[in-house]
Amino acid sequence: MKRSKYDALRAGVRKSLLMGATATIALSSPIVHAQDQGSNRATNVLVEEVIVTGTKRAGGEALQSAPVAVTAYSGEVLDALFVTDIQSLSYSMPNVQLEDIGTIPGTANFSIRGVAVNSSIPSIDPAVALVYDDIPLAINTGVIFDTFDLEAVEVFRGPQGTLFGRNATAGAVVLRTSDPSDELTVKAKFGAESGSLYRTSAVLSGPLSDTFSAKIGVLFEDDGGYFDNTSPVLSDPSLAPFGVGAAIKSDIGARSTTVFRPAIKWAPTDEFELVAKYESGSTDGQGNPAQNRGLNGDEFETSINAFGEFDSEWSQFTNEMNWDIAFGEGTVTSITGWREYDNTSEGDIDASPLTIFHSFSKTDHEQLSSELRYSGRFNNVGLTAGLFYMDQELSYIEDREIPSAPLPFIGGGIQDVTSKGIFAEADIDLSDTTTLIVGGRFSDEDKYGQVERIFSSNDCTRELCSNYDVQLGTEFSEFTPRLGLRYQPSDTWQSYVSYTEGVRSGGFNFRNTSPTAPLAAFDIESVKSFEIGTKAKFFDNKLRVNAAIFNMTLDNLQREVNRADPVAGVVQEITNTADATVQGLEAEFLWAATDNLVITGQLGITSGEYDAVRFDISGDGVVDAGDLALELPRLAPRTYGIGAVYDRDISNGGTLTFQGNYNYRAQAAYTDSNLGTLPEFNALDGSIAYRMPNEKVKISVFAKNLLDEISFGNDTQLPPNFAGSSVFPIPGLQGTGATFSPLNKGRILGLEIQYDY
């Protein structure tokens, strides 16, 4: 795969490095923890203005004024919740799921309002855009981030096709790391969790001169492994062709992570600022432990004979420049980003003590993007407009170790993608209380690829393919509009109505294991959404309530349909299967009950149904009413939660903070056939923190998933000739249905010490 066109950029990154805001708290945050606020710390936090930057307005936009459904978390809130990665927020927002699929660690399968993907195939584009320091990450793999040094997380619901472009049909998750500070600051943390996980991080930031400042952040994490393996040593001669079980072992899922994050800021004048950030990271260890639900019950245990390996490395550089200009008293912003990500992963997909289906995969990805935009105001018109360009290269190889297969199962694909966009959004004040919102984006994409079927292939090794079965190409040019009306009679209340559209890219299936499925490109998926929302503040800003109702029509649903297969283990066919409608409501509130007590809550209700089905998603061989009656995957019909935080000053001048949160998510289908399910989940978390009188040291104890409930990244059905099924019994481990279900951790108890200067 050619890399030469990025060599100059790499050299520039290295040269730049050698040369080389106030936190906001969102309405929906399940906890608010204030510092330096005296006895009224909770009330003071509530009245502070909340700013979000994902609307791409110069200087950001007040959350309560933004006519869009969005949830935001400041870095301070993330610390208080002991959030260590984005997946940790998965249960705290209505109609939002931020989860790792588990097949290849670090692969996001995010869902917002029931719009999602179910896949670890890197050639499948996301439905939820993940934007990191204003750079859209082009693939789902390698994007479950550690939240160390994050300044904010913003989650925008609904299609975000105008400002974020393609692959934001469900919404967008916007992450921002901290900029170098103008004053010397030090933030250091040490944490330990049950399951033998230790985490150390430090961020040093401050001025180097009147115009330069710099930052350096480092993270070291060592996870000793949380799960137990109960695989027996098998002596049954009939099982000899499948190997023998591994010895019983604890501490499965061990992994180590290192992140290095320097940055510089140059502000030679009041009108110009440049911020350059670099990140280098690596994660290595065992693969995600998977449970075969036909062999293991409701325990955090596995019965596998291969613990897997995982090795991931990434580098990223972003350069942001902002010029304040007289034209419309606006700001011109230029953002250039480069990212390289490589990983290898091995896993026990049969999730049993036999070698029936193990898998190796290798992903290499590189992207270069640039956005130039303007944001300003002309009398009664606010305007945000820009140009976008991205180029990316991706290669993927998968090798399935299936002893019963007559020939090797190895293949994959390569692809080059060029994406361009031009966008604009205007807020036109029709009166003192009414604003018309008009916007749109024209997106153009060309995608070229080559695919080698993962079925009886002799053209590939684990490093490269010498030949490919087919060359494919796909392209689209789409306009996605936004039209809205906002009514804001006062600073404490607004209502809005909006219509938005979004589009998700078509592409190719790099995991084609079917000998009969065509090697062809699949088409784009489009979404049209109608939303009515309100945001209000009551009782001198002590109570905030945000709510929205929505209706979305999804055309040409782009799905990965999983089917158990006795030869290939699992066959994944990717095609445009159906049209559907999704509707629902969501609400969030925050109430400052007293000067020291804050109570929060969230509620989400979603329903969806197929309007038309054009593919046999049930797997019964026909397309009929049975397919039409199936539930949409990853659509949880109910989510809700409540939380509280209580601050208490103590006699020595220190502060105790107590917080607790309960969040619920209903059961949802995982596979299109509905044979796989994601169980309902009750998340109960809590903490007690003591901040010393000098306010520099905080000592906390915390608990996550106190009810010790099981959850999975996915629930893929395996064929009846696999261990765990009723027709393939193992002595002492007879089952009724074989599955591949990667486990998430159960109850976690932890200690954290934080130092701020």
PDB file of N, CA and C in Angstrom, residues 645-681:
ATOM      1  N   VAL A 645     -25.624  14.750  43.827  1.00  0.00           N
ATOM      2  CA  VAL A 645     -24.325  15.078  44.398  1.00  0.00           C
ATOM      3  C   VAL A 645     -24.554  15.997  45.580  1.00  0.00           C
ATOM      4  N   TYR A 646     -23.815  15.727  46.652  1.00  0.00           N
ATOM      5  CA  TYR A 646     -23.963  16.517  47.874  1.00  0.00           C
ATOM      6  C   TYR A 646     -22.575  16.900  48.369  1.00  0.00           C
ATOM      7  N   ASP A 647     -22.347  18.203  48.500  1.00  0.00           N
ATOM      8  CA  ASP A 647     -21.084  18.725  49.028  1.00  0.00           C
ATOM      9  C   ASP A 647     -21.277  19.145  50.478  1.00  0.00           C
ATOM     10  N   ARG A 648     -20.297  18.821  51.312  1.00  0.00           N
ATOM     11  CA  ARG A 648     -20.379  19.202  52.722  1.00  0.00           C
ATOM     12  C   ARG A 648     -19.012  19.691  53.188  1.00  0.00           C
ATOM     13  N   ASP A 649     -18.980  20.930  53.678  1.00  0.00           N
ATOM     14  CA  ASP A 649     -17.755  21.449  54.271  1.00  0.00           C
ATOM     15  C   ASP A 649     -17.571  20.826  55.650  1.00  0.00           C
ATOM     16  N   ILE A 650     -16.325  20.506  55.985  1.00  0.00           N
ATOM     17  CA  ILE A 650     -16.043  19.931  57.297  1.00  0.00           C
ATOM     18  C   ILE A 650     -15.154  20.885  58.085  1.00  0.00           C
ATOM     19  N   SER A 651     -15.024  20.616  59.365  1.00  0.00           N
ATOM     20  CA  SER A 651     -14.459  21.593  60.291  1.00  0.00           C
ATOM     21  C   SER A 651     -13.011  21.949  59.996  1.00  0.00           C
ATOM     22  N   ASN A 652     -12.250  21.059  59.381  1.00  0.00           N
ATOM     23  CA  ASN A 652     -10.835  21.367  59.121  1.00  0.00           C
ATOM     24  C   ASN A 652     -10.628  22.200  57.864  1.00  0.00           C
ATOM     25  N   GLY A 653     -11.708  22.611  57.210  1.00  0.00           N
ATOM     26  CA  GLY A 653     -11.599  23.415  56.005  1.00  0.00           C
ATOM     27  C   GLY A 653     -11.661  22.615  54.731  1.00  0.00           C
ATOM     28  N   GLY A 654     -11.695  21.307  54.822  1.00  0.00           N
ATOM     29  CA  GLY A 654     -11.810  20.452  53.651  1.00  0.00           C
ATOM     30  C   GLY A 654     -13.261  20.282  53.222  1.00  0.00           C
ATOM     31  N   THR A 655     -13.461  19.496  52.179  1.00  0.00           N
ATOM     32  CA  THR A 655     -14.809  19.273  51.635  1.00  0.00           C
ATOM     33  C   THR A 655     -15.012  17.805  51.346  1.00  0.00           C
ATOM     34  N   LEU A 656     -16.156  17.294  51.743  1.00  0.00           N
ATOM     35  CA  LEU A 656     -16.577  15.946  51.375  1.00  0.00           C
ATOM     36  C   LEU A 656     -17.641  16.050  50.291  1.00  0.00           C
ATOM     37  N   THR A 657     -17.525  15.209  49.263  1.00  0.00           N
ATOM     38  CA  THR A 657     -18.528  15.168  48.202  1.00  0.00           C
ATOM     39  C   THR A 657     -19.037  13.740  48.058  1.00  0.00           C
ATOM     40  N   PHE A 658     -20.332  13.568  48.140  1.00  0.00           N
ATOM     41  CA  PHE A 658     -20.975  12.279  47.963  1.00  0.00           C
ATOM     42  C   PHE A 658     -21.759  12.318  46.655  1.00  0.00           C
ATOM     43  N   GLN A 659     -21.627  11.306  45.834  1.00  0.00           N
ATOM     44  CA  GLN A 659     -22.418  11.266  44.603  1.00  0.00           C
ATOM     45  C   GLN A 659     -22.857   9.848  44.311  1.00  0.00           C
ATOM     46  N   GLY A 660     -24.026   9.751  43.706  1.00  0.00           N
ATOM     47  CA  GLY A 660     -24.558   8.459  43.301  1.00  0.00           C
ATOM     48  C   GLY A 660     -25.395   8.614  42.047  1.00  0.00           C
ATOM     49  N   ASN A 661     -25.363   7.610  41.182  1.00  0.00           N
ATOM     50  CA  ASN A 661     -26.121   7.645  39.935  1.00  0.00           C
ATOM     51  C   ASN A 661     -26.700   6.272  39.644  1.00  0.00           C
ATOM     52  N   TYR A 662     -27.953   6.259  39.242  1.00  0.00           N
ATOM     53  CA  TYR A 662     -28.583   5.033  38.764  1.00  0.00           C
ATOM     54  C   TYR A 662     -29.113   5.290  37.362  1.00  0.00           C
ATOM     55  N   ASN A 663     -28.739   4.427  36.414  1.00  0.00           N
ATOM     56  CA  ASN A 663     -29.204   4.542  35.037  1.00  0.00           C
ATOM     57  C   ASN A 663     -29.647   3.174  34.532  1.00  0.00           C
ATOM     58  N   TYR A 664     -30.689   3.193  33.722  1.00  0.00           N
ATOM     59  CA  TYR A 664     -31.278   1.946  33.216  1.00  0.00           C
ATOM     60  C   TYR A 664     -31.373   2.002  31.696  1.00  0.00           C
ATOM     61  N   ARG A 665     -31.086   0.858  31.067  1.00  0.00           N
ATOM     62  CA  ARG A 665     -31.326   0.702  29.633  1.00  0.00           C
ATOM     63  C   ARG A 665     -32.054  -0.618  29.407  1.00  0.00           C
ATOM     64  N   ALA A 666     -33.108  -0.583  28.609  1.00  0.00           N
ATOM     65  CA  ALA A 666     -33.898  -1.782  28.342  1.00  0.00           C
ATOM     66  C   ALA A 666     -33.173  -2.705  27.374  1.00  0.00           C
ATOM     67  N   GLN A 667     -33.637  -3.943  27.329  1.00  0.00           N
ATOM     68  CA  GLN A 667     -33.087  -4.936  26.404  1.00  0.00           C
ATOM     69  C   GLN A 667     -33.311  -4.487  24.967  1.00  0.00           C
ATOM     70  N   ALA A 668     -32.346  -4.829  24.106  1.00  0.00           N
ATOM     71  CA  ALA A 668     -32.454  -4.483  22.691  1.00  0.00           C
ATOM     72  C   ALA A 668     -31.956  -5.642  21.850  1.00  0.00           C
ATOM     73  N   ALA A 669     -32.481  -5.755  20.645  1.00  0.00           N
ATOM     74  CA  ALA A 669     -31.972  -6.748  19.704  1.00  0.00           C
ATOM     75  C   ALA A 669     -30.552  -6.369  19.296  1.00  0.00           C
ATOM     76  N   TYR A 670     -29.718  -7.375  19.081  1.00  0.00           N
ATOM     77  CA  TYR A 670     -28.376  -7.095  18.570  1.00  0.00           C
ATOM     78  C   TYR A 670     -28.298  -7.371  17.071  1.00  0.00           C
ATOM     79  N   THR A 671     -28.670  -8.584  16.668  1.00  0.00           N
ATOM     80  CA  THR A 671     -28.589  -8.936  15.256  1.00  0.00           C
ATOM     81  C   THR A 671     -29.882  -8.549  14.537  1.00  0.00           C
ATOM     82  N   ASP A 672     -29.782  -8.390  13.217  1.00  0.00           N
ATOM     83  CA  ASP A 672     -30.959  -8.078  12.415  1.00  0.00           C
ATOM     84  C   ASP A 672     -32.005  -9.182  12.522  1.00  0.00           C
ATOM     85  N   SER A 673     -31.559 -10.434  12.695  1.00  0.00           N
ATOM     86  CA  SER A 673     -32.481 -11.555  12.836  1.00  0.00           C
ATOM     87  C   SER A 673     -33.151 -11.593  14.195  1.00  0.00           C
ATOM     88  N   ASN A 674     -32.670 -10.757  15.146  1.00  0.00           N
ATOM     89  CA  ASN A 674     -33.166 -10.709  16.523  1.00  0.00           C
ATOM     90  C   ASN A 674     -32.810 -11.946  17.337  1.00  0.00           C
ATOM     91  N   LEU A 675     -31.985 -12.863  16.792  1.00  0.00           N
ATOM     92  CA  LEU A 675     -31.552 -14.022  17.570  1.00  0.00           C
ATOM     93  C   LEU A 675     -30.552 -13.615  18.645  1.00  0.00           C
ATOM     94  N   GLY A 676     -29.744 -12.596  18.364  1.00  0.00           N
ATOM     95  CA  GLY A 676     -28.833 -12.054  19.361  1.00  0.00           C
ATOM     96  C   GLY A 676     -29.457 -10.869  20.065  1.00  0.00           C
ATOM     97  N   THR A 677     -29.230 -10.763  21.384  1.00  0.00           N
ATOM     98  CA  THR A 677     -29.821  -9.680  22.164  1.00  0.00           C
ATOM     99  C   THR A 677     -28.771  -9.052  23.070  1.00  0.00           C
ATOM    100  N   LEU A 678     -28.978  -7.775  23.368  1.00  0.00           N
ATOM    101  CA  LEU A 678     -28.207  -7.071  24.381  1.00  0.00           C
ATOM    102  C   LEU A 678     -29.098  -6.958  25.608  1.00  0.00           C
ATOM    103  N   PRO A 679     -28.692  -7.538  26.754  1.00  0.00           N
ATOM    104  CA  PRO A 679     -29.600  -7.597  27.905  1.00  0.00           C
ATOM    105  C   PRO A 679     -29.860  -6.227  28.505  1.00  0.00           C
ATOM    106  N   GLU A 680     -30.979  -6.116  29.237  1.00  0.00           N
ATOM    107  CA  GLU A 680     -31.242  -4.885  29.968  1.00  0.00           C
ATOM    108  C   GLU A 680     -30.139  -4.690  30.998  1.00  0.00           C
ATOM    109  N   PHE A 681     -29.914  -3.425  31.370  1.00  0.00           N
ATOM    110  CA  PHE A 681     -28.787  -3.150  32.258  1.00  0.00           C
ATOM    111  C   PHE A 681     -29.185  -2.088  33.263  1.00  0.00           C
TER     112      PHE A 681
END
